[in-house]
CSV table of C-alpha atoms in Angstrom, one decimal:
chain,number,residue,atom,x,y,z
A,17,UNK,CA,97.5,108.9,102.4
A,18,UNK,CA,98.9,105.3,102.3
A,19,UNK,CA,95.4,104.0,102.6
A,20,UNK,CA,94.0,106.1,99.8
A,21,UNK,CA,96.8,105.2,97.4
A,22,UNK,CA,96.6,101.5,98.3
A,23,UNK,CA,92.8,101.2,97.7
A,24,UNK,CA,92.4,104.0,95.1
A,25,UNK,CA,91.3,101.5,92.4
A,26,UNK,CA,88.5,100.2,94.7
A,27,UNK,CA,87.2,103.7,95.6
A,28,UNK,CA,87.5,105.8,92.4
A,29,UNK,CA,84.5,105.9,90.1
A,30,UNK,CA,82.1,104.1,92.5
A,31,UNK,CA,80.0,107.2,93.3
A,32,UNK,CA,80.5,106.6,97.1
A,33,UNK,CA,78.9,108.9,99.6
A,34,UNK,CA,81.4,111.0,101.7
A,35,UNK,CA,80.3,109.3,104.9
A,36,UNK,CA,81.2,105.9,103.5
A,37,UNK,CA,84.7,107.0,102.6
A,38,UNK,CA,84.9,108.6,106.1
A,39,UNK,CA,83.8,105.3,107.7
A,40,UNK,CA,86.5,103.4,105.8
A,41,UNK,CA,89.1,105.9,106.9
A,42,UNK,CA,87.9,105.7,110.5
A,43,UNK,CA,88.0,101.9,110.6
A,44,UNK,CA,91.4,101.8,108.8
A,45,UNK,CA,93.0,104.3,111.2
A,46,UNK,CA,92.5,101.9,114.1
A,47,UNK,CA,95.3,99.7,112.7
A,48,UNK,CA,97.8,102.6,113.1
A,49,UNK,CA,97.0,103.3,116.8
A,50,UNK,CA,99.1,100.5,118.4
A,51,UNK,CA,102.2,101.5,116.4
A,52,UNK,CA,101.6,105.2,116.7
A,53,UNK,CA,101.5,105.2,120.5
A,54,UNK,CA,105.1,104.1,121.0
A,55,UNK,CA,106.3,106.8,118.6
A,56,UNK,CA,104.2,109.4,120.4
A,57,UNK,CA,105.6,108.4,123.7
A,58,UNK,CA,109.2,108.4,122.4
A,59,UNK,CA,108.8,111.9,120.9
A,60,UNK,CA,106.9,113.4,123.8
A,61,UNK,CA,109.3,112.0,126.4
A,62,UNK,CA,112.3,113.5,124.5
A,63,UNK,CA,110.6,116.8,124.1
A,64,UNK,CA,109.4,116.9,127.8
A,65,UNK,CA,112.7,116.0,129.4
A,66,UNK,CA,114.7,118.0,126.8
A,67,UNK,CA,112.6,121.0,127.5
A,68,UNK,CA,113.1,120.7,131.2
A,69,UNK,CA,116.9,120.4,130.6
A,70,UNK,CA,117.0,123.3,128.2
A,71,UNK,CA,115.3,125.6,130.8
A,72,UNK,CA,117.6,124.3,133.5
A,73,UNK,CA,114.6,123.0,135.4
A,74,UNK,CA,116.3,119.6,135.7
A,75,UNK,CA,119.4,121.2,137.1
A,76,UNK,CA,117.3,123.0,139.7
A,77,UNK,CA,115.4,119.8,140.7
A,78,UNK,CA,118.6,117.8,141.0
A,79,UNK,CA,120.1,120.6,143.1
A,80,UNK,CA,117.2,120.3,145.5
A,81,UNK,CA,118.0,116.6,146.0
A,82,UNK,CA,115.5,115.0,143.6
A,83,UNK,CA,116.9,112.3,141.5
A,84,UNK,CA,116.2,111.9,137.8
A,85,UNK,CA,114.5,108.6,138.4
A,86,UNK,CA,112.1,110.3,140.9
A,87,UNK,CA,111.5,113.1,138.4
A,88,UNK,CA,110.6,110.7,135.6
A,89,UNK,CA,108.5,108.3,137.8
A,90,UNK,CA,105.1,110.0,137.2
A,91,UNK,CA,105.8,110.0,133.4
A,92,UNK,CA,106.7,106.3,133.6
A,93,UNK,CA,103.4,105.6,135.4
A,94,UNK,CA,101.6,107.4,132.6
A,95,UNK,CA,103.6,105.3,130.0
A,96,UNK,CA,102.4,102.2,131.9
A,97,UNK,CA,98.8,103.3,131.7
A,98,UNK,CA,99.2,104.1,127.9
A,99,UNK,CA,100.8,100.7,127.4
A,100,UNK,CA,97.9,98.9,129.1
A,101,UNK,CA,95.5,101.0,127.1
A,102,UNK,CA,97.4,100.0,123.9
A,103,UNK,CA,97.1,96.3,124.8
A,104,UNK,CA,93.4,96.6,125.5
A,105,UNK,CA,92.8,98.5,122.3
A,106,UNK,CA,94.8,95.9,120.3
A,107,UNK,CA,93.1,93.0,121.9
A,108,UNK,CA,89.5,94.2,121.7
A,109,UNK,CA,88.8,97.4,119.7
A,110,UNK,CA,91.2,96.9,116.8
A,111,UNK,CA,89.9,93.4,115.8
A,112,UNK,CA,86.3,94.6,115.9
A,113,UNK,CA,87.2,97.7,113.9
A,114,UNK,CA,89.3,95.8,111.4
A,115,UNK,CA,86.4,93.4,110.9
A,116,UNK,CA,84.1,96.2,110.0
A,117,UNK,CA,86.8,97.7,107.7
A,118,UNK,CA,87.3,94.5,105.8
A,119,UNK,CA,83.6,93.9,105.3
A,120,UNK,CA,83.0,97.5,104.2
A,121,UNK,CA,86.0,97.4,101.8
A,122,UNK,CA,84.8,94.1,100.3
A,123,UNK,CA,81.3,95.7,99.7
A,124,UNK,CA,83.0,98.8,98.1
A,125,UNK,CA,85.2,96.7,95.9
A,126,UNK,CA,82.2,94.6,94.7
A,127,UNK,CA,80.2,97.8,94.1
A,128,UNK,CA,79.5,98.6,90.4
A,129,UNK,CA,80.9,101.9,89.1
A,130,UNK,CA,78.5,104.8,89.2
A,131,UNK,CA,76.2,105.3,86.3
A,132,UNK,CA,78.2,107.5,83.9
A,133,UNK,CA,77.1,107.5,80.3
A,134,UNK,CA,79.6,109.6,78.3
A,135,UNK,CA,79.1,110.9,74.7
A,136,UNK,CA,80.7,108.8,72.0
A,137,UNK,CA,81.4,105.8,74.2
A,138,UNK,CA,79.4,102.6,74.5
A,139,UNK,CA,78.2,102.0,78.1
A,140,UNK,CA,77.5,98.5,79.2
A,141,UNK,CA,77.0,99.0,83.0
A,142,UNK,CA,73.3,98.2,82.8
A,143,UNK,CA,72.8,94.5,82.6
A,144,UNK,CA,71.4,93.4,79.2
A,145,UNK,CA,71.9,96.7,77.5
A,146,UNK,CA,74.7,98.5,75.6
A,147,UNK,CA,74.0,102.1,74.8
A,148,UNK,CA,75.8,105.0,73.2
A,149,UNK,CA,74.9,108.7,72.9
A,150,UNK,CA,76.4,111.2,70.5
A,151,UNK,CA,75.8,114.4,72.6
A,152,UNK,CA,74.6,115.4,76.0
A,153,UNK,CA,73.4,118.9,77.0
A,154,UNK,CA,74.5,120.8,80.2
A,155,UNK,CA,71.3,119.8,82.0
A,156,UNK,CA,72.7,116.2,82.0
A,157,UNK,CA,69.3,114.9,80.8
A,158,UNK,CA,68.8,115.8,77.2
A,159,UNK,CA,70.7,113.5,74.8
A,160,UNK,CA,71.1,113.2,71.1
A,161,UNK,CA,72.0,110.4,68.5
A,162,UNK,CA,71.0,107.6,70.8
A,163,UNK,CA,71.8,103.9,70.0
A,164,UNK,CA,70.7,101.1,72.3
A,165,UNK,CA,71.5,97.4,71.8
A,166,UNK,CA,69.1,95.1,73.7
A,167,UNK,CA,70.9,91.8,74.8
A,168,UNK,CA,68.2,90.6,77.2
A,169,UNK,CA,67.2,87.7,74.9
A,170,UNK,CA,70.8,86.5,74.8
A,171,UNK,CA,70.9,86.2,71.0
A,172,UNK,CA,73.5,88.9,70.3
A,173,UNK,CA,73.0,92.2,68.4
A,174,UNK,CA,69.6,91.3,67.1
A,175,UNK,CA,67.6,94.2,68.6
A,176,UNK,CA,68.8,97.8,68.3
A,177,UNK,CA,67.0,101.1,68.8
A,178,UNK,CA,68.2,104.4,67.2
A,179,UNK,CA,66.7,107.8,68.0
A,180,UNK,CA,67.7,111.4,67.2
A,181,UNK,CA,66.8,112.7,70.6
A,182,UNK,CA,66.0,111.5,74.0
A,183,UNK,CA,65.7,112.3,77.7
A,184,UNK,CA,67.4,110.5,80.6
A,185,UNK,CA,66.1,111.1,84.1
A,186,UNK,CA,66.9,109.5,87.4
A,187,UNK,CA,64.3,109.1,90.1
A,188,UNK,CA,64.7,111.0,93.4
A,189,UNK,CA,65.9,107.8,95.2
A,190,UNK,CA,68.2,106.9,92.2
A,191,UNK,CA,66.8,103.4,92.1
A,192,UNK,CA,65.4,103.8,88.5
A,193,UNK,CA,66.4,105.6,85.3
A,194,UNK,CA,63.6,106.7,83.0
A,195,UNK,CA,64.7,106.8,79.4
A,196,UNK,CA,62.5,108.5,76.8
A,197,UNK,CA,63.3,108.5,73.1
A,198,UNK,CA,61.8,110.6,70.3
A,199,UNK,CA,61.6,110.1,66.5
A,200,UNK,CA,63.4,106.8,66.4
A,201,UNK,CA,63.5,103.4,64.8
A,202,UNK,CA,63.8,99.8,66.1
A,203,UNK,CA,65.5,97.0,64.1
A,204,UNK,CA,65.0,93.5,65.2
A,205,UNK,CA,66.0,90.2,63.7
A,206,UNK,CA,63.4,87.5,64.3
A,207,UNK,CA,65.5,84.4,64.8
A,208,UNK,CA,64.2,80.8,64.8
A,209,UNK,CA,66.4,78.1,66.3
A,210,UNK,CA,64.4,75.5,64.4
A,211,UNK,CA,65.3,77.0,61.0
A,212,UNK,CA,68.9,77.8,61.2
A,213,UNK,CA,69.6,77.3,57.5
A,214,UNK,CA,66.8,79.6,56.3
A,215,UNK,CA,67.1,83.4,56.0
A,216,UNK,CA,66.0,85.2,59.1
A,217,UNK,CA,63.3,87.8,59.1
A,218,UNK,CA,63.8,91.4,60.1
A,219,UNK,CA,61.3,93.7,61.7
A,220,UNK,CA,61.6,97.5,61.5
A,221,UNK,CA,59.4,99.8,63.5
A,222,UNK,CA,59.3,103.6,63.5
A,223,UNK,CA,58.1,105.4,66.6
A,224,UNK,CA,57.5,109.0,67.7
A,225,UNK,CA,57.9,108.2,71.4
A,226,UNK,CA,59.5,105.3,73.3
A,227,UNK,CA,59.9,104.9,77.1
A,228,UNK,CA,61.8,102.5,79.2
A,229,UNK,CA,62.4,102.3,82.9
A,230,UNK,CA,65.8,100.7,83.9
A,231,UNK,CA,66.2,99.2,87.3
A,232,UNK,CA,69.4,100.5,89.0
A,233,UNK,CA,69.2,98.5,92.2
A,234,UNK,CA,72.4,96.8,91.2
A,235,UNK,CA,74.2,100.1,91.6
A,236,UNK,CA,73.2,100.4,95.2
A,237,UNK,CA,75.8,99.0,97.6
A,238,UNK,CA,74.7,96.1,99.7
A,239,UNK,CA,76.3,95.4,103.1
A,240,UNK,CA,77.7,92.0,103.7
A,241,UNK,CA,77.4,90.1,107.0
A,242,UNK,CA,80.6,90.8,108.9
A,243,UNK,CA,80.5,87.3,110.4
A,244,UNK,CA,81.7,86.0,107.1
A,245,UNK,CA,85.1,87.6,107.8
A,246,UNK,CA,85.5,86.9,111.5
A,247,UNK,CA,87.8,83.8,111.1
A,248,UNK,CA,90.8,85.9,109.9
A,249,UNK,CA,93.6,86.1,112.5
A,250,UNK,CA,93.7,89.9,112.2
A,251,UNK,CA,90.1,90.0,113.5
A,252,UNK,CA,90.6,88.0,116.7
A,253,UNK,CA,91.5,88.7,120.2
A,254,UNK,CA,94.1,86.7,122.1
A,255,UNK,CA,91.6,84.3,123.5
A,256,UNK,CA,90.2,83.5,120.0
A,257,UNK,CA,93.8,83.3,118.6
A,258,UNK,CA,94.8,80.8,121.3
A,259,UNK,CA,91.7,78.7,120.6
A,260,UNK,CA,92.4,78.7,116.9
A,261,UNK,CA,96.1,77.7,117.5
A,262,UNK,CA,95.0,74.7,119.6
A,263,UNK,CA,92.5,73.7,116.8
A,264,UNK,CA,95.3,73.7,114.3
A,265,UNK,CA,97.5,71.5,116.5
A,266,UNK,CA,94.6,69.1,117.0
A,267,UNK,CA,94.0,69.0,113.2
A,268,UNK,CA,97.7,68.3,112.6
A,269,UNK,CA,97.7,65.4,115.0
A,270,UNK,CA,94.5,64.1,113.3
A,271,UNK,CA,96.3,64.3,109.9
A,272,UNK,CA,99.2,62.2,111.3
A,273,UNK,CA,96.8,59.6,112.6
A,274,UNK,CA,94.9,59.5,109.3
A,275,UNK,CA,98.2,59.0,107.4
A,276,UNK,CA,99.2,56.1,109.7
A,277,UNK,CA,95.8,54.4,109.3
A,278,UNK,CA,96.0,54.9,105.5
A,279,UNK,CA,99.5,53.4,105.2
A,280,UNK,CA,98.9,50.5,107.6
A,281,UNK,CA,97.1,48.2,105.2
A,282,UNK,CA,99.8,48.5,102.6
A,283,UNK,CA,102.7,47.7,105.0
A,284,UNK,CA,102.1,44.4,106.7
A,285,UNK,CA,104.8,44.8,109.4
A,286,UNK,CA,102.9,47.8,110.8
A,287,UNK,CA,100.2,45.4,111.9
A,288,UNK,CA,102.6,44.1,114.6
A,289,UNK,CA,104.4,45.9,117.3
A,290,UNK,CA,107.5,47.4,115.7
A,291,UNK,CA,109.6,47.0,118.9
A,292,UNK,CA,108.9,43.3,119.0
A,293,UNK,CA,109.7,42.7,115.4
A,294,UNK,CA,113.5,43.0,116.0
A,295,UNK,CA,113.5,40.7,119.1
A,296,UNK,CA,115.3,37.3,118.7
A,297,UNK,CA,113.1,34.3,118.1
A,298,UNK,CA,110.0,36.5,118.0
A,299,UNK,CA,106.8,34.7,117.0
A,300,UNK,CA,106.4,37.2,114.2
A,301,UNK,CA,109.5,35.9,112.5
A,302,UNK,CA,108.9,32.3,113.3
A,303,UNK,CA,105.4,32.5,111.8
A,304,UNK,CA,106.8,33.4,108.4
A,305,UNK,CA,106.6,30.4,106.1
A,306,UNK,CA,109.8,29.9,104.1
A,307,UNK,CA,107.7,28.5,101.2
A,308,UNK,CA,106.4,32.0,100.7
A,309,UNK,CA,109.9,33.4,100.0
A,310,UNK,CA,110.2,35.6,96.9
A,311,UNK,CA,112.9,33.5,95.3
A,312,UNK,CA,110.5,30.5,95.1
A,313,UNK,CA,107.8,32.4,93.2
A,314,UNK,CA,107.2,32.0,89.5
A,315,UNK,CA,107.8,34.8,87.0
A,316,UNK,CA,104.1,35.7,86.8
A,317,UNK,CA,103.8,35.7,90.6
A,318,UNK,CA,106.9,37.9,90.9
A,319,UNK,CA,105.5,40.3,88.3
A,320,UNK,CA,102.2,40.5,90.2
A,321,UNK,CA,104.0,41.2,93.5
A,322,UNK,CA,106.1,44.0,91.9
A,323,UNK,CA,103.0,45.6,90.3
A,324,UNK,CA,101.1,45.4,93.5
A,325,UNK,CA,104.1,47.0,95.3
A,326,UNK,CA,104.3,49.8,92.8
A,327,UNK,CA,100.6,50.6,93.1
A,328,UNK,CA,100.8,50.6,96.8
A,329,UNK,CA,103.8,53.0,96.8
A,330,UNK,CA,102.0,55.3,94.4
A,331,UNK,CA,98.9,55.4,96.6
A,332,UNK,CA,101.1,56.0,99.7
A,333,UNK,CA,103.0,58.8,98.0
A,334,UNK,CA,99.9,60.5,96.7
A,335,UNK,CA,98.2,60.5,100.1
A,336,UNK,CA,101.4,61.5,101.9
A,337,UNK,CA,101.8,64.5,99.5
A,338,UNK,CA,98.3,65.6,100.3
A,339,UNK,CA,98.8,65.2,104.1
A,340,UNK,CA,102.2,67.0,103.8
A,341,UNK,CA,100.6,70.0,102.0
A,342,UNK,CA,97.8,70.2,104.6
A,343,UNK,CA,100.4,70.1,107.4
A,344,UNK,CA,102.5,72.8,105.9
A,345,UNK,CA,99.5,75.0,105.4
A,346,UNK,CA,98.4,74.5,109.0
A,347,UNK,CA,101.9,75.1,110.2
A,348,UNK,CA,102.1,78.4,108.3
A,349,UNK,CA,98.7,79.5,109.6
A,350,UNK,CA,99.7,78.6,113.2
A,351,UNK,CA,102.8,80.8,112.8
A,352,UNK,CA,100.7,83.7,111.6
A,353,UNK,CA,98.2,83.3,114.5
A,354,UNK,CA,101.1,83.1,117.0
A,355,UNK,CA,102.7,86.2,115.6
A,356,UNK,CA,99.5,88.1,115.9
A,357,UNK,CA,99.1,86.8,119.5
A,358,UNK,CA,102.5,88.1,120.5
A,359,UNK,CA,102.2,91.4,118.6
A,360,UNK,CA,99.5,92.6,120.9
A,361,UNK,CA,101.9,92.3,123.9
A,362,UNK,CA,105.1,93.5,122.2
A,363,UNK,CA,103.6,96.7,120.9
A,364,UNK,CA,102.1,97.5,124.3
A,365,UNK,CA,105.5,96.8,125.9
A,366,UNK,CA,107.1,99.1,123.3
A,367,UNK,CA,105.4,102.1,125.0
A,368,UNK,CA,107.5,101.4,128.1
A,369,UNK,CA,110.6,100.6,126.2
A,370,UNK,CA,110.7,103.7,124.1
A,371,UNK,CA,110.0,105.8,127.2
A,372,UNK,CA,113.1,104.3,128.8
A,373,UNK,CA,115.0,105.5,125.7
A,374,UNK,CA,113.2,108.9,125.1
A,375,UNK,CA,113.3,110.2,128.7
A,376,UNK,CA,117.0,109.8,129.4
A,377,UNK,CA,117.8,111.0,125.8
A,378,UNK,CA,115.9,114.2,126.5
A,379,UNK,CA,117.7,114.7,129.8
A,380,UNK,CA,121.1,114.2,128.1
A,381,UNK,CA,120.6,116.3,124.9
A,382,UNK,CA,118.7,119.1,126.9
A,383,UNK,CA,116.8,120.3,123.8
A,384,UNK,CA,113.1,120.7,123.6
A,385,UNK,CA,110.8,121.7,120.7
A,386,UNK,CA,110.4,119.9,117.4
A,387,UNK,CA,114.0,120.2,116.1
A,388,UNK,CA,116.7,117.8,117.3
A,389,UNK,CA,114.2,115.8,119.5
A,390,UNK,CA,112.1,115.0,116.4
A,391,UNK,CA,115.1,113.9,114.4
A,392,UNK,CA,116.4,111.6,117.2
A,393,UNK,CA,112.9,110.2,117.8
A,394,UNK,CA,112.4,109.4,114.1
A,395,UNK,CA,115.9,107.7,113.9
A,396,UNK,CA,115.2,105.5,116.9
A,397,UNK,CA,111.7,104.7,115.8
A,398,UNK,CA,112.8,103.7,112.3
A,399,UNK,CA,115.4,101.4,113.9
A,400,UNK,CA,112.8,99.9,116.2
A,401,UNK,CA,110.4,99.4,113.3
A,402,UNK,CA,113.0,97.8,111.0
A,403,UNK,CA,114.1,95.4,113.8
A,404,UNK,CA,110.4,94.6,114.5
A,405,UNK,CA,109.7,93.8,110.9
A,406,UNK,CA,112.8,91.8,110.5
A,407,UNK,CA,112.0,89.7,113.6
A,408,UNK,CA,108.5,89.1,112.4
A,409,UNK,CA,109.9,87.9,109.0
A,410,UNK,CA,112.4,85.6,110.8
A,411,UNK,CA,109.5,84.1,112.7
A,412,UNK,CA,107.5,83.6,109.5
A,413,UNK,CA,110.4,81.9,107.7
A,414,UNK,CA,111.2,79.7,110.8
A,415,UNK,CA,114.7,81.3,111.2
A,416,UNK,CA,113.9,81.8,114.8
A,417,UNK,CA,111.1,80.9,117.1
A,418,UNK,CA,108.0,83.1,117.2
A,419,UNK,CA,108.8,84.3,120.7
A,420,UNK,CA,112.4,85.3,119.8
A,421,UNK,CA,111.3,87.0,116.5
A,422,UNK,CA,108.5,89.1,118.1
A,423,UNK,CA,110.7,90.2,121.1
A,424,UNK,CA,113.8,90.8,119.0
A,425,UNK,CA,113.4,94.6,119.0
A,426,UNK,CA,112.8,94.7,122.7
A,427,UNK,CA,115.8,92.4,123.4
A,428,UNK,CA,118.0,94.8,121.4
A,429,UNK,CA,116.6,98.2,122.6
A,430,UNK,CA,116.2,97.3,126.3
A,431,UNK,CA,120.0,97.3,127.0
A,432,UNK,CA,120.2,100.6,125.1
A,433,UNK,CA,117.5,102.0,127.3
A,434,UNK,CA,119.2,100.8,130.5
A,435,UNK,CA,122.5,102.3,129.3
A,436,UNK,CA,120.9,105.7,128.5
A,437,UNK,CA,119.1,105.7,131.9
A,438,UNK,CA,122.4,105.0,133.7
A,439,UNK,CA,124.2,107.8,131.7
A,440,UNK,CA,121.4,110.3,132.4
A,441,UNK,CA,121.3,109.6,136.1
A,442,UNK,CA,125.1,110.3,136.3
A,443,UNK,CA,124.9,113.5,134.2
A,444,UNK,CA,126.8,112.0,131.3
A,445,UNK,CA,128.0,114.2,128.5
A,446,UNK,CA,127.1,111.5,126.0
A,447,UNK,CA,125.8,114.0,123.4
A,448,UNK,CA,127.9,117.0,124.4
A,449,UNK,CA,129.8,118.0,121.2
A,450,UNK,CA,132.5,119.9,123.2
A,451,UNK,CA,133.2,116.7,125.2
A,452,UNK,CA,133.5,114.6,122.1
A,453,UNK,CA,135.7,117.2,120.5
A,454,UNK,CA,138.0,117.1,123.5
A,455,UNK,CA,138.2,113.3,123.3
A,456,UNK,CA,139.0,113.4,119.6
A,457,UNK,CA,141.6,116.1,120.2
A,458,UNK,CA,143.3,114.0,122.8
A,459,UNK,CA,143.2,110.9,120.6
A,460,UNK,CA,144.8,112.9,117.7
A,461,UNK,CA,147.5,114.2,120.0
A,462,UNK,CA,148.4,110.6,121.1
A,463,UNK,CA,148.7,109.5,117.5
A,464,UNK,CA,150.9,112.5,116.6
A,465,UNK,CA,153.3,111.7,119.5
A,466,UNK,CA,153.7,108.1,118.3
A,467,UNK,CA,154.4,109.3,114.7
A,468,UNK,CA,157.0,111.7,116.0
A,469,UNK,CA,158.8,108.9,117.7
């Protein structure tokens, strides 16, 4: 639904075949798989362990000497397999699928709206023509009160056809439209660019029958080469992302070298070793002729020196601004590529992380089905998603490193998972309402005693 609402403007009115819309939905759905798997594992683990607890099967297994860790080990192995599958899907299948999706979406967005000539409205979808019909019968072919402006000569409204009746038929392959007009007239101004000041002639022709075949090939969607979109970071695997990141780093170093080589001719001291400039009795200092001192220059010479310095500073400032903009752009792109590189790993690890939360939670609450487990799963997943998005935003804004930002949700939820596993293995009454009620009752009694004193 989110996809349909987001791209509704690109899809509606294009006359797309059902299989094209289905293909778009299929390719778009691949982007939801890496995020849907952790949620599925969280919910299923809560429901599975909760169902075992609700039917007292966990109690029976523990009574027979089997620990909770051993009970959940096969499920943990399944989670590992799903996590590895999630990584492989994110690294190989999702980029290829997203590449096809973007290419197809571009073709759909560039597609002309479907041929739809409505009564009483001028239609300009056919290049070089603007037409209006007054009425259309139910057969969708017979039309009345037809007016057509021919703009193919590029001279404005100088050629118009008017007919009382007509017939509009599409060929079987929908590549051409055959328009037949009956009992009409054609008005055409005969313009002459060489005689602009003279009155223009007008030709008027009456006809009983007029036929025109319009080429509708522009309405047929053409498929763009997908290789034109392959350089986007969302369409790369980890190897390609790492290579692109290295390329950005090399380009940044080249920009720095270009800036130094550009500035060097303007700053004479850069021609010498900067470390040696500040040494005592250096040949660089002794080579300076005191007669060239600024105070001994004439006013014209001083003015020339100042103007030359101002021009040099402007040139350096302009080129430095250009290099700075290029560096900032490459730094931002590097961050995006690094975020995408880590995302493939963190979402796969989330499958294991949310299992460590879901399985002990189910064992503690001892409720199966889609009631309480579903609510708890949604709460934890929303928290996980919010922290994940926040960490990614921190990384983009350079608040934290990319590594810290992308692993932020795991760093926060992993201690919670370990805590829940520990509580579940010791049969904790963490979510037992009666136990909490008893604690609150004892706390209230303590406060009442203090007040009575």
